[in-house]
mmCIF file with all atom_site columns, C-alpha atoms in Angstrom:
data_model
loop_
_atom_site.group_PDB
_atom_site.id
_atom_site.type_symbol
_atom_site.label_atom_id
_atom_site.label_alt_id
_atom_site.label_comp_id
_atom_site.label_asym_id
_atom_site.label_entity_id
_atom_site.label_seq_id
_atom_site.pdbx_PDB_ins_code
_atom_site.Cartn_x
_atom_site.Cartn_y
_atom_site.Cartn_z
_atom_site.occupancy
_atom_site.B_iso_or_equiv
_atom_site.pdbx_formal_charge
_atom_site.auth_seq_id
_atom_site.auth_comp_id
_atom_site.auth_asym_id
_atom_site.auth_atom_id
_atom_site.pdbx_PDB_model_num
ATOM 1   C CA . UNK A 1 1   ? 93.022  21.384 62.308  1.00 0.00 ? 1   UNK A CA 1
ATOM 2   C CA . UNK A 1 2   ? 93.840  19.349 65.504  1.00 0.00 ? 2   UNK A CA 1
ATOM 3   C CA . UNK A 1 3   ? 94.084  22.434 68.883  1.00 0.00 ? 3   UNK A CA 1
ATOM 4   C CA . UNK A 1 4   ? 95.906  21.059 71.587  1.00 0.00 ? 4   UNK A CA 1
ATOM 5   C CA . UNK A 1 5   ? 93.687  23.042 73.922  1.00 0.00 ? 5   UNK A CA 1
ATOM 6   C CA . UNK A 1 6   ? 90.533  24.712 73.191  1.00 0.00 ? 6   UNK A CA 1
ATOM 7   C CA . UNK A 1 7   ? 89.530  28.198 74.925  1.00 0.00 ? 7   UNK A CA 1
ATOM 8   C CA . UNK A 1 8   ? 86.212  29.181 74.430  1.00 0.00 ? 8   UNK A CA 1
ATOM 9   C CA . UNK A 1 9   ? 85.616  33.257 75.267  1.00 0.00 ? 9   UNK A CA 1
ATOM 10  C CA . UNK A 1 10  ? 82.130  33.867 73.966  1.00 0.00 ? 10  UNK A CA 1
ATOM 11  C CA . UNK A 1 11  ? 80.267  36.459 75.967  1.00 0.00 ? 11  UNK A CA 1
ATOM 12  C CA . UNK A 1 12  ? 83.336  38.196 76.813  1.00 0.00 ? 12  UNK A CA 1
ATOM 13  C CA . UNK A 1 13  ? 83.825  41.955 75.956  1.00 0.00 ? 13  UNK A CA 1
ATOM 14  C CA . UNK A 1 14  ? 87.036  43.366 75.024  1.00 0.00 ? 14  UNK A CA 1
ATOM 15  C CA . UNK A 1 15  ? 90.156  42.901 77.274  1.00 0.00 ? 15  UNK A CA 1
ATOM 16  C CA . UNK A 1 16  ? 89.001  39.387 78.541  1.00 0.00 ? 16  UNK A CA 1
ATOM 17  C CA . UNK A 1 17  ? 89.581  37.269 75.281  1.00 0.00 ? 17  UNK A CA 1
ATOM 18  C CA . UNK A 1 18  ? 92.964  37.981 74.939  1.00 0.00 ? 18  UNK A CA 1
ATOM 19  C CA . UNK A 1 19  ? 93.790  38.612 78.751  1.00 0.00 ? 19  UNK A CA 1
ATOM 20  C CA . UNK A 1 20  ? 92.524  34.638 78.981  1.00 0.00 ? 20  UNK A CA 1
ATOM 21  C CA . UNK A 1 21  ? 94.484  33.810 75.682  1.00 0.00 ? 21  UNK A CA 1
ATOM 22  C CA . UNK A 1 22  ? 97.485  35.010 77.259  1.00 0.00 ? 22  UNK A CA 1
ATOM 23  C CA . UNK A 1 23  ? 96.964  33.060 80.455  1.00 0.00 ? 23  UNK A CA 1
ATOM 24  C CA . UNK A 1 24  ? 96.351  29.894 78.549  1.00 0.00 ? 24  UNK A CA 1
ATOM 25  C CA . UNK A 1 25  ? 99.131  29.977 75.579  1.00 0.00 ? 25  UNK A CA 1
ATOM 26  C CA . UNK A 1 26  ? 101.554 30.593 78.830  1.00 0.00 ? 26  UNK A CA 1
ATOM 27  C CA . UNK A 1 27  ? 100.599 27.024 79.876  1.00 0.00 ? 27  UNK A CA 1
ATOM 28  C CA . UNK A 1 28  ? 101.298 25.487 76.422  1.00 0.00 ? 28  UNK A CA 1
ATOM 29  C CA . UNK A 1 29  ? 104.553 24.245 75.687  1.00 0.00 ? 29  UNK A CA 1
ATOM 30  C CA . UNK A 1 30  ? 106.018 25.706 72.101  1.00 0.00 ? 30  UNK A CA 1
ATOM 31  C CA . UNK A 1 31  ? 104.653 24.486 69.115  1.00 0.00 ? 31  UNK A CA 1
ATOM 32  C CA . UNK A 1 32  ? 101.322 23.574 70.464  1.00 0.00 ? 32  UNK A CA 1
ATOM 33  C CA . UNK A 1 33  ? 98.158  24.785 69.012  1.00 0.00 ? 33  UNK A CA 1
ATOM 34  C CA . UNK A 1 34  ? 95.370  26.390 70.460  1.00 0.00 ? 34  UNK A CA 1
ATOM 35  C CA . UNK A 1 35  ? 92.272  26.967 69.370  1.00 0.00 ? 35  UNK A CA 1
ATOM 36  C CA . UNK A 1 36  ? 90.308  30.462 70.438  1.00 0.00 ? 36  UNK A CA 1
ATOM 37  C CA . UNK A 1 37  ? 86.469  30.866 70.180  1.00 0.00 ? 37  UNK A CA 1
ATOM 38  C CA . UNK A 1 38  ? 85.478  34.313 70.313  1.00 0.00 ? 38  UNK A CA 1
ATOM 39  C CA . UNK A 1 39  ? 82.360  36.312 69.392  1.00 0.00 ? 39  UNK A CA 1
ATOM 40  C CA . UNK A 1 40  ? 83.345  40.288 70.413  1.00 0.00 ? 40  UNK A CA 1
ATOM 41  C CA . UNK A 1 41  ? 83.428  41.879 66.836  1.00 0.00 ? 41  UNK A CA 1
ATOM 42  C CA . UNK A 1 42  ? 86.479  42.880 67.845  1.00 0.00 ? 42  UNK A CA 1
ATOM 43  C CA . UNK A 1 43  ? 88.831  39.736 68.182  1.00 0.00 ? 43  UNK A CA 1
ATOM 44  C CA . UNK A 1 44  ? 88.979  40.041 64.410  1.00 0.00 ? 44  UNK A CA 1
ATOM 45  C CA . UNK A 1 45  ? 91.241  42.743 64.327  1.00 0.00 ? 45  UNK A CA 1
ATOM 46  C CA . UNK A 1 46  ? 92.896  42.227 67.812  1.00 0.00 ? 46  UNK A CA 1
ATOM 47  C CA . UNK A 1 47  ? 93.878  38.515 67.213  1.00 0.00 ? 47  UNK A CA 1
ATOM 48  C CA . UNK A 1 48  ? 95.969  39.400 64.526  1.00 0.00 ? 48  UNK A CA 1
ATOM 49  C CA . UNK A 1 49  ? 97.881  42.207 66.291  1.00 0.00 ? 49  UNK A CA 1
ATOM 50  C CA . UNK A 1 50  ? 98.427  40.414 68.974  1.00 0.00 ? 50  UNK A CA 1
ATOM 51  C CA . UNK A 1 51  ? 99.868  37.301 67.661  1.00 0.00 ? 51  UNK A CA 1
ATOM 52  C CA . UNK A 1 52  ? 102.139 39.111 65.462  1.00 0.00 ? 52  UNK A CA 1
ATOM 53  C CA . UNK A 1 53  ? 103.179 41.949 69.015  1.00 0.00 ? 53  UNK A CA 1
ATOM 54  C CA . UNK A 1 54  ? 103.890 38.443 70.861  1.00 0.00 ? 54  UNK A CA 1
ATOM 55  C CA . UNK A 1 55  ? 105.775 36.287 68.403  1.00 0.00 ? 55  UNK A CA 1
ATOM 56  C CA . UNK A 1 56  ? 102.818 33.668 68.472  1.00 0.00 ? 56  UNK A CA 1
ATOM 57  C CA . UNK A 1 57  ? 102.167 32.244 64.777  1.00 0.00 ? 57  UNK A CA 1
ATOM 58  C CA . UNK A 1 58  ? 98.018  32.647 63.772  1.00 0.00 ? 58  UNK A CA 1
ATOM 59  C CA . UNK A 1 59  ? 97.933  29.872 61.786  1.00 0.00 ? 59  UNK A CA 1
ATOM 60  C CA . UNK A 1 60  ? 94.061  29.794 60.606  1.00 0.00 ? 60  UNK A CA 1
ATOM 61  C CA . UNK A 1 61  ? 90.710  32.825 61.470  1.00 0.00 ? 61  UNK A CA 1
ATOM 62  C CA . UNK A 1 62  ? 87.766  31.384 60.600  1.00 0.00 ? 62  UNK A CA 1
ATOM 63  C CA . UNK A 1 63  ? 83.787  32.918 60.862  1.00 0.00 ? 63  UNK A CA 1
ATOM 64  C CA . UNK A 1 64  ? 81.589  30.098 62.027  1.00 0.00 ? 64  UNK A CA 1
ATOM 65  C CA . UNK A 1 65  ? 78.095  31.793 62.192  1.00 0.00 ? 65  UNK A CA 1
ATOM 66  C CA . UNK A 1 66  ? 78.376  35.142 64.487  1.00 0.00 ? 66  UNK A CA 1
ATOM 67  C CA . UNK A 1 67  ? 81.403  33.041 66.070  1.00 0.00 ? 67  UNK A CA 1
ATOM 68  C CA . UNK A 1 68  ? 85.405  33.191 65.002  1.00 0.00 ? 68  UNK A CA 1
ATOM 69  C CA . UNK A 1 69  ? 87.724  30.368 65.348  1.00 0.00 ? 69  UNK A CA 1
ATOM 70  C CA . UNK A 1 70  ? 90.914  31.358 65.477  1.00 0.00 ? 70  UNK A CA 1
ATOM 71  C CA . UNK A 1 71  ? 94.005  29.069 65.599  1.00 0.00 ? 71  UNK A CA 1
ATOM 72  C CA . UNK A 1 72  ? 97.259  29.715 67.711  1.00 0.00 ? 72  UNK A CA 1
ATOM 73  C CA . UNK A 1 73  ? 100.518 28.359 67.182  1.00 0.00 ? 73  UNK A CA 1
ATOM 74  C CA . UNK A 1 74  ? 102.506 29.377 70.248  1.00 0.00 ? 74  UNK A CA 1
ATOM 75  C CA . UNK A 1 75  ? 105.665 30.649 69.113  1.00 0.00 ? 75  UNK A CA 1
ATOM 76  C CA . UNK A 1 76  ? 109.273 31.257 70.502  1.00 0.00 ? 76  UNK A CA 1
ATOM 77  C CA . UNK A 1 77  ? 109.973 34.323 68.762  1.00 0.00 ? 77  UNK A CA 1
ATOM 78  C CA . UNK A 1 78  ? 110.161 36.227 72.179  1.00 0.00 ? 78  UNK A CA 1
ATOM 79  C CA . UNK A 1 79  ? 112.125 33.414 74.120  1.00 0.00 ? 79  UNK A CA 1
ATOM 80  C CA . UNK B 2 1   ? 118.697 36.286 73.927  1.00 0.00 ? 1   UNK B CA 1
ATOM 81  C CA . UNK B 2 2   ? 115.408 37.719 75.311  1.00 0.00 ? 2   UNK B CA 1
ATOM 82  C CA . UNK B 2 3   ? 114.305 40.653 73.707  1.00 0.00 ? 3   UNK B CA 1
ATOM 83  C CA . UNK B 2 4   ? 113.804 43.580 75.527  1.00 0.00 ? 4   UNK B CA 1
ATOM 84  C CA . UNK B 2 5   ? 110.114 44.568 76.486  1.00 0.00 ? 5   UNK B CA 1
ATOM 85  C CA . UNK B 2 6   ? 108.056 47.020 74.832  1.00 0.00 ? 6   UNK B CA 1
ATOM 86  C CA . UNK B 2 7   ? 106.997 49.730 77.704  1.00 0.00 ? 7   UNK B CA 1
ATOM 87  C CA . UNK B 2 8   ? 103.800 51.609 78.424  1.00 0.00 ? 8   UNK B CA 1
ATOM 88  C CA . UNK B 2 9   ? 103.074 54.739 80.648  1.00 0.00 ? 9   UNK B CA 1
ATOM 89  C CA . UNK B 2 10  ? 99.991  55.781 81.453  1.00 0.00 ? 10  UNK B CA 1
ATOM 90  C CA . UNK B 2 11  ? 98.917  58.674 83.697  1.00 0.00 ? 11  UNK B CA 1
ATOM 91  C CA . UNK B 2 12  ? 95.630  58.726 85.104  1.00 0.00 ? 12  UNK B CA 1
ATOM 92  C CA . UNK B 2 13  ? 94.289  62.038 86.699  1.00 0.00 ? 13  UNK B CA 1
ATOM 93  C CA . UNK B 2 14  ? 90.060  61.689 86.692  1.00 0.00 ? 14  UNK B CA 1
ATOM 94  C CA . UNK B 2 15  ? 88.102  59.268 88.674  1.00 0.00 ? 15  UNK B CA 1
ATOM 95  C CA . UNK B 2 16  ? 84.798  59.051 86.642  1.00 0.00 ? 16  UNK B CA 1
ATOM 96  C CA . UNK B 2 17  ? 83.962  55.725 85.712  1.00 0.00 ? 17  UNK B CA 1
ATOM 97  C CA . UNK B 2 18  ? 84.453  56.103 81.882  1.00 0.00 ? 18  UNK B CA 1
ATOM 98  C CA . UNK B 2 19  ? 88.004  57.564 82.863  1.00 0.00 ? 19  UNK B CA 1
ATOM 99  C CA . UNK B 2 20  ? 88.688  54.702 85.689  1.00 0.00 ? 20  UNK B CA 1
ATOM 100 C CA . UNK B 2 21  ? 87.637  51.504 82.961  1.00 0.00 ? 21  UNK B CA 1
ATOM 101 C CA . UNK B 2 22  ? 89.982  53.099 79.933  1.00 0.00 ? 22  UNK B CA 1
ATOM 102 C CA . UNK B 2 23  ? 92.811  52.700 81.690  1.00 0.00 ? 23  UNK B CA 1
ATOM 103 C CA . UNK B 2 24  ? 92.387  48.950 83.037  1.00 0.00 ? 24  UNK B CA 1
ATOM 104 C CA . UNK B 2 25  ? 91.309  48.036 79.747  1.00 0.00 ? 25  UNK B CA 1
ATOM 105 C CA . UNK B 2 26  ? 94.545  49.607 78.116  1.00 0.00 ? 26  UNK B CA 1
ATOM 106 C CA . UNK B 2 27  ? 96.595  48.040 81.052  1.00 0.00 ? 27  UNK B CA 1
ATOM 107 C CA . UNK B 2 28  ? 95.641  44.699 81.327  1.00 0.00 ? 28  UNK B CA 1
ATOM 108 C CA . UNK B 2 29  ? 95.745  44.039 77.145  1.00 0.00 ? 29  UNK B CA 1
ATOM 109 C CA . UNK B 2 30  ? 98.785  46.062 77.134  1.00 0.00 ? 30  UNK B CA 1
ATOM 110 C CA . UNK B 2 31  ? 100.127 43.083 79.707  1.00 0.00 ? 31  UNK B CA 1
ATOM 111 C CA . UNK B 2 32  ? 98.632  40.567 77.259  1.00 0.00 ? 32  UNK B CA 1
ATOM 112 C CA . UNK B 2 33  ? 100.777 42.340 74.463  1.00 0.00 ? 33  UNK B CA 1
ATOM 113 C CA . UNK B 2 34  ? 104.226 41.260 76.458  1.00 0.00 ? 34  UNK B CA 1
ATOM 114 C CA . UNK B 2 35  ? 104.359 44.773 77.229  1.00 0.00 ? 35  UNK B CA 1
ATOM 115 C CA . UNK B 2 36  ? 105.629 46.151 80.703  1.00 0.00 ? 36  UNK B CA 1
ATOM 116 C CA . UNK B 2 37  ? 102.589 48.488 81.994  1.00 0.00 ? 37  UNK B CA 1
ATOM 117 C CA . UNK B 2 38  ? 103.573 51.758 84.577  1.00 0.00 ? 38  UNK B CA 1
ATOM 118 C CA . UNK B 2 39  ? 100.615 53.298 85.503  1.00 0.00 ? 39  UNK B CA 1
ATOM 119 C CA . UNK B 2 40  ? 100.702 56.772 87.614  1.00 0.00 ? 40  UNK B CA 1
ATOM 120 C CA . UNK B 2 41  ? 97.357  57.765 89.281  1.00 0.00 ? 41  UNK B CA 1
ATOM 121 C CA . UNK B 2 42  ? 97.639  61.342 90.537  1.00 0.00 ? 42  UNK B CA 1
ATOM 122 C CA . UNK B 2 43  ? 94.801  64.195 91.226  1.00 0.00 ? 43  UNK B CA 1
ATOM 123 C CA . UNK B 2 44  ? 91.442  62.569 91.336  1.00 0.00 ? 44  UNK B CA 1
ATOM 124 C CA . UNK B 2 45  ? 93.129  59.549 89.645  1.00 0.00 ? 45  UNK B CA 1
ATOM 125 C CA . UNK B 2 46  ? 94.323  58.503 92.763  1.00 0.00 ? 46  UNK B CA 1
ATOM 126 C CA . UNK B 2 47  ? 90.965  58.035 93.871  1.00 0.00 ? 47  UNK B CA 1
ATOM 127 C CA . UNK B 2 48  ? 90.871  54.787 91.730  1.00 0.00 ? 48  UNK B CA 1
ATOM 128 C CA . UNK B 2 49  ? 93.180  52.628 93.904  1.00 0.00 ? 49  UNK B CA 1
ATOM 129 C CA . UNK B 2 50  ? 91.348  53.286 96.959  1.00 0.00 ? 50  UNK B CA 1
ATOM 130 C CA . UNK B 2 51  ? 89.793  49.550 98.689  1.00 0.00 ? 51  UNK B CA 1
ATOM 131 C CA . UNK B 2 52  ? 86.306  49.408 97.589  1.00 0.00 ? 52  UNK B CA 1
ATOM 132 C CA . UNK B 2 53  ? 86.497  52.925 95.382  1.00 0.00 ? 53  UNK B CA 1
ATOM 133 C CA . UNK B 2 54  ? 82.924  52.669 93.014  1.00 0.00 ? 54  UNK B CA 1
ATOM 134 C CA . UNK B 2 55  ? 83.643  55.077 90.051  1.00 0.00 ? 55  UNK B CA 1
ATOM 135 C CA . UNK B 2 56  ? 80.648  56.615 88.920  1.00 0.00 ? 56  UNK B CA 1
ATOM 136 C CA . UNK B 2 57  ? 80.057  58.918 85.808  1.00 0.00 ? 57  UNK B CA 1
ATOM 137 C CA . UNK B 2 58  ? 80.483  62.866 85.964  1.00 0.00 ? 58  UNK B CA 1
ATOM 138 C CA . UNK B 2 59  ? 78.588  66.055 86.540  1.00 0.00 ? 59  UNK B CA 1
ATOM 139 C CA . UNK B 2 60  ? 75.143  65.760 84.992  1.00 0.00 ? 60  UNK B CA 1
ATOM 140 C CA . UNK B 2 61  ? 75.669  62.142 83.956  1.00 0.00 ? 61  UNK B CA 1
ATOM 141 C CA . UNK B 2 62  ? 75.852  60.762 87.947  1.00 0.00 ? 62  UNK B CA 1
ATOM 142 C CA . UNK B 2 63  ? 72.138  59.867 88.219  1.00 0.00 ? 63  UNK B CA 1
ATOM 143 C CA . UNK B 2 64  ? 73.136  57.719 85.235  1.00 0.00 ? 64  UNK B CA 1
ATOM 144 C CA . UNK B 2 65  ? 76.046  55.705 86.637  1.00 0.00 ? 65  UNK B CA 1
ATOM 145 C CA . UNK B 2 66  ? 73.824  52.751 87.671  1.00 0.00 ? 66  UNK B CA 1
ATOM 146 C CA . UNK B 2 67  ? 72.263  52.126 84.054  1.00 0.00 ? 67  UNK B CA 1
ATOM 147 C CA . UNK B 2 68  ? 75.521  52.048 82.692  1.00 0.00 ? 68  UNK B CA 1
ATOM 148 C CA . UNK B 2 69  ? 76.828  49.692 85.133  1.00 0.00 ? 69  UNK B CA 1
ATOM 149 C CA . UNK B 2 70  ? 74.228  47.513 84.349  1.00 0.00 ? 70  UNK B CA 1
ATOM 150 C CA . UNK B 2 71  ? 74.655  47.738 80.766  1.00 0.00 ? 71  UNK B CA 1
ATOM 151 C CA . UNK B 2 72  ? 78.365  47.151 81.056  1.00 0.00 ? 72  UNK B CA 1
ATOM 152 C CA . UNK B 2 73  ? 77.075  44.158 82.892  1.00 0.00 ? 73  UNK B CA 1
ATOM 153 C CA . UNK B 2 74  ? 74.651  42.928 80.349  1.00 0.00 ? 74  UNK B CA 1
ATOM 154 C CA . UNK B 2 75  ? 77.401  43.477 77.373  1.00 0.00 ? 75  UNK B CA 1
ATOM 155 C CA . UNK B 2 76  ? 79.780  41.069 79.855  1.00 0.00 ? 76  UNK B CA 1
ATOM 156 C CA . UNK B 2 77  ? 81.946  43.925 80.506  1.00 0.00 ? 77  UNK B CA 1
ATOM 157 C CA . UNK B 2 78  ? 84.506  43.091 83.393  1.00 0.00 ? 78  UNK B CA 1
ATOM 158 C CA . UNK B 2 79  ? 83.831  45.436 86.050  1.00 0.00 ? 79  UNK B CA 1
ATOM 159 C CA . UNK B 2 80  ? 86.189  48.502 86.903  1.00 0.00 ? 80  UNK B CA 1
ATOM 160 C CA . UNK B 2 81  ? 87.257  46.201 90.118  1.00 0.00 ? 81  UNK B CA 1
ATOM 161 C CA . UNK B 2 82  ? 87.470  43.089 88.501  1.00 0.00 ? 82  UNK B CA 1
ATOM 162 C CA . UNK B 2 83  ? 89.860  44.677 85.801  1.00 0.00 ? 83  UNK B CA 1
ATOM 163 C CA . UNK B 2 84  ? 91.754  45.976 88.319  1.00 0.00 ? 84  UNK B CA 1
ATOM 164 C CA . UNK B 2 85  ? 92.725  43.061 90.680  1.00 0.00 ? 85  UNK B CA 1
ATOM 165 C CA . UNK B 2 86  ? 93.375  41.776 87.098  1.00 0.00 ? 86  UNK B CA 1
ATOM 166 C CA . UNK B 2 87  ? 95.883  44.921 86.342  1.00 0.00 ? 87  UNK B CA 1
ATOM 167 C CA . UNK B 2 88  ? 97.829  43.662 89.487  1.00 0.00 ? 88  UNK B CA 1
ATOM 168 C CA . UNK B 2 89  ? 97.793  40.087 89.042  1.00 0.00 ? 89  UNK B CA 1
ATOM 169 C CA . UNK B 2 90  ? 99.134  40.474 85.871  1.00 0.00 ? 90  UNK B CA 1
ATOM 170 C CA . UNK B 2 91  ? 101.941 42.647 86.958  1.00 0.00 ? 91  UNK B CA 1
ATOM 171 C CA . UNK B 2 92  ? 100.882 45.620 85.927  1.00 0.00 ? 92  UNK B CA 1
ATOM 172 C CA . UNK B 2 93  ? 102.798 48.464 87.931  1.00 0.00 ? 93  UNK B CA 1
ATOM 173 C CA . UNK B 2 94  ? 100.785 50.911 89.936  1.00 0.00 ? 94  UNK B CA 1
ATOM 174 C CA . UNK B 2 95  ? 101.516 54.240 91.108  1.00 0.00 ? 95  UNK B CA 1
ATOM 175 C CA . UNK B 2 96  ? 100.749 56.594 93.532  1.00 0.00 ? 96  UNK B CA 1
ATOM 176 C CA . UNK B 2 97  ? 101.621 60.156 93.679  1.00 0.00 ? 97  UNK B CA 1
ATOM 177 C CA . UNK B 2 98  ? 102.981 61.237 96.832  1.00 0.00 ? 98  UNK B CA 1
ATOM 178 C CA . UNK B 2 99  ? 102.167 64.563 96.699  1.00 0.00 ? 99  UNK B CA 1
ATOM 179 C CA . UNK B 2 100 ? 98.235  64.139 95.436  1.00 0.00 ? 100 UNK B CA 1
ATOM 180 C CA . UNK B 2 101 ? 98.077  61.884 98.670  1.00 0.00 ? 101 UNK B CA 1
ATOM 181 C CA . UNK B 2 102 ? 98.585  64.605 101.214 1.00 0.00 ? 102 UNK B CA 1
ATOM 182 C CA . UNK B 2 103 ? 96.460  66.793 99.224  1.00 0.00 ? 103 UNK B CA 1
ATOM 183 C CA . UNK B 2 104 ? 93.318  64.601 99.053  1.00 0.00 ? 104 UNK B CA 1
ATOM 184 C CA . UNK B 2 105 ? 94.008  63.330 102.441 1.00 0.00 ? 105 UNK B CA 1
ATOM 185 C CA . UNK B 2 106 ? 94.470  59.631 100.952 1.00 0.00 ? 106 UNK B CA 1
ATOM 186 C CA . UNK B 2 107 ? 96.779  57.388 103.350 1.00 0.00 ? 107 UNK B CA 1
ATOM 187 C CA . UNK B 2 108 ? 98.875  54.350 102.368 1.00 0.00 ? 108 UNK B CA 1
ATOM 188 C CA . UNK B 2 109 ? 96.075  52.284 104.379 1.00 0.00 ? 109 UNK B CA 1
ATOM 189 C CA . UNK B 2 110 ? 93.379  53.920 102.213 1.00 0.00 ? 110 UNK B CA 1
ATOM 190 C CA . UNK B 2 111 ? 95.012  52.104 99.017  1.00 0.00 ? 111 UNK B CA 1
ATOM 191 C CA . UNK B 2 112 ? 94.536  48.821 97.737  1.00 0.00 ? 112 UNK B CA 1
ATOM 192 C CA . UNK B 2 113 ? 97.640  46.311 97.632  1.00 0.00 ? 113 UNK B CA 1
ATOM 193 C CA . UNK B 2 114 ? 100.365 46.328 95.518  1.00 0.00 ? 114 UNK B CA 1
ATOM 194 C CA . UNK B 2 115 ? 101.004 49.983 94.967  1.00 0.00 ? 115 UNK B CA 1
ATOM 195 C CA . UNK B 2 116 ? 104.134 52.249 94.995  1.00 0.00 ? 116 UNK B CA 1
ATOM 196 C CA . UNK B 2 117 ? 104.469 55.787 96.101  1.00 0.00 ? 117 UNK B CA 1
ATOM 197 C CA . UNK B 2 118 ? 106.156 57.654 94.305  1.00 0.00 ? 118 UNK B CA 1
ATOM 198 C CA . UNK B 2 119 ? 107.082 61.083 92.981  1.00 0.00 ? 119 UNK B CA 1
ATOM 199 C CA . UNK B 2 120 ? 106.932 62.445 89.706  1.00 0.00 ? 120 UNK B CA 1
ATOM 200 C CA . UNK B 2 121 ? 110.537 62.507 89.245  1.00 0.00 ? 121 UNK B CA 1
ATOM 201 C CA . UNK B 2 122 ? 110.083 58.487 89.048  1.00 0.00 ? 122 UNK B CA 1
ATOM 202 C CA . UNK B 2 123 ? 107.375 58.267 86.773  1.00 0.00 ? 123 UNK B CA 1
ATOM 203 C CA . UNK B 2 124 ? 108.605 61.003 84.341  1.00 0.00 ? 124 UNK B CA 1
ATOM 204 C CA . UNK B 2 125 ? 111.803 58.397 84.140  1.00 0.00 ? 125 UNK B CA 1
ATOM 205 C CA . UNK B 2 126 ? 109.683 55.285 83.261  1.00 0.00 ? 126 UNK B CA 1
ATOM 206 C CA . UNK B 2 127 ? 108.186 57.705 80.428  1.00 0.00 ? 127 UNK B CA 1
ATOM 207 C CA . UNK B 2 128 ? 111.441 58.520 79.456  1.00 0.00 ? 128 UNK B CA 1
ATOM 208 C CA . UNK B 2 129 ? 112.026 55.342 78.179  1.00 0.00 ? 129 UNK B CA 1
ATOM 209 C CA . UNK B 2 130 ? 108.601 54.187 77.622  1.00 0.00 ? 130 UNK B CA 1
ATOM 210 C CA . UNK B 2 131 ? 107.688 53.681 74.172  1.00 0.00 ? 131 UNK B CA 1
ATOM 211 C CA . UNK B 2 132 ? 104.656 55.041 74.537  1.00 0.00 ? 132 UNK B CA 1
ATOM 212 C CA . UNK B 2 133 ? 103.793 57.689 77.187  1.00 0.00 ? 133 UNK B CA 1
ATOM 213 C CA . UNK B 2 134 ? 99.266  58.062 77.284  1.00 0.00 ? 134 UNK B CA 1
ATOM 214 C CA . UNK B 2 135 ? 97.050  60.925 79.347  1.00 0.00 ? 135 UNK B CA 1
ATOM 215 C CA . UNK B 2 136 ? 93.874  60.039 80.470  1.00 0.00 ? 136 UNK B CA 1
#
């Protein structure tokens, strides 16, 4: 899958991948993908909830070693 | 049509550090969530938004604060500041109590930047229509 922008959070604890997430999907225009790379155990769960809470579309979660790739569509449901 | 925003309202009343990070954590992904974030420091709380304010762990546990700062550290955990500034850059709305500021002898110079005083009156409105109203 082709990411229009790539964000890469590993080290980061719990806020700080999604606060930066948030940041960066505000800078895409609609439609575009990004892709999120994030190692805190708990993006797995939080990703989720927070795409479907903000009307972004997750469109793939994969587990790449002790990494997760997760792919953003960025929605308009909230517009 | 924009949809209306989901609300939050927090009230924070300690100033240990476990008490001071649960709160910036909650605010700043509670931001992230599209949500609008009111947060009302009062008692001790209010301790949190002074300039420079170090939060350190309670009662037997002080000795300890330093370890666990440095474990936070090691584990990439913002720090309790660092969350903060992020709490107001993100919008999140701060709030002091009036009246827990002439009791602790706090002034409006002792606080950091972008906070309202207010009374309780005004936060117990925002929790009226909050969707979700949290103690810490």
């Amino acid at each position: 899958m082709q990411a229009n922008k790539t964000l890469d959070t590993r080290g980061l604890a719990c806020p700080m991948p999604i606060i930066k997430t948030k940041k960066t999907i505000d800078e895409l225009n609609e439609g575009e993908i990004l892709l999120v790379i994030a190692d805190d155990p708990g993006a797995k769960e939080d990703f989720p909830a927070w795409c479907e809470q903000t009307g972004n579309e997750l469109l793939k979660m994969e587990e790449k070693d002790e990494d997760i790739y997760i792919y953003i569509k960025k929605g308009g449901k909230n517009e | 049509m924009e949809k209306s925003k989901k609300k939050i309202a927090i009230v924070v009343s300690e100033n240990s550090l476990d008490k001071a990070m649960m709160p910036m954590i909650l605010a700043t992904s509670g931001i992230a969530l599209d949500a609008e974030v009111h947060v009302f420091f009062t008692f001790w709380g209010l301790e949190l938004l002074k300039k420079n304010y170090k939060p350190k762990l309670k009662g037997i546990m002080k000795p300890f604060t330093g370890m666990m700062v440095k474990k936070m550290k090691e584990q990439n955990i913002s720090s309790f500041e660092e969350l903060r500034s992020q709490c107001i850059e993100l919008g999140a709305k701060f709030y002091a109590c009036s009246t827990s500021m002439a009791m602790m002898g706090i002034k409006e110079d002792d606080l950091i930047d972008g906070v309202q005083i207010s009374g309780a009156t005004k936060f117990l409105k925002i929790a009226l229509n909050a969707d979700t109203t949290l103690f810490i």
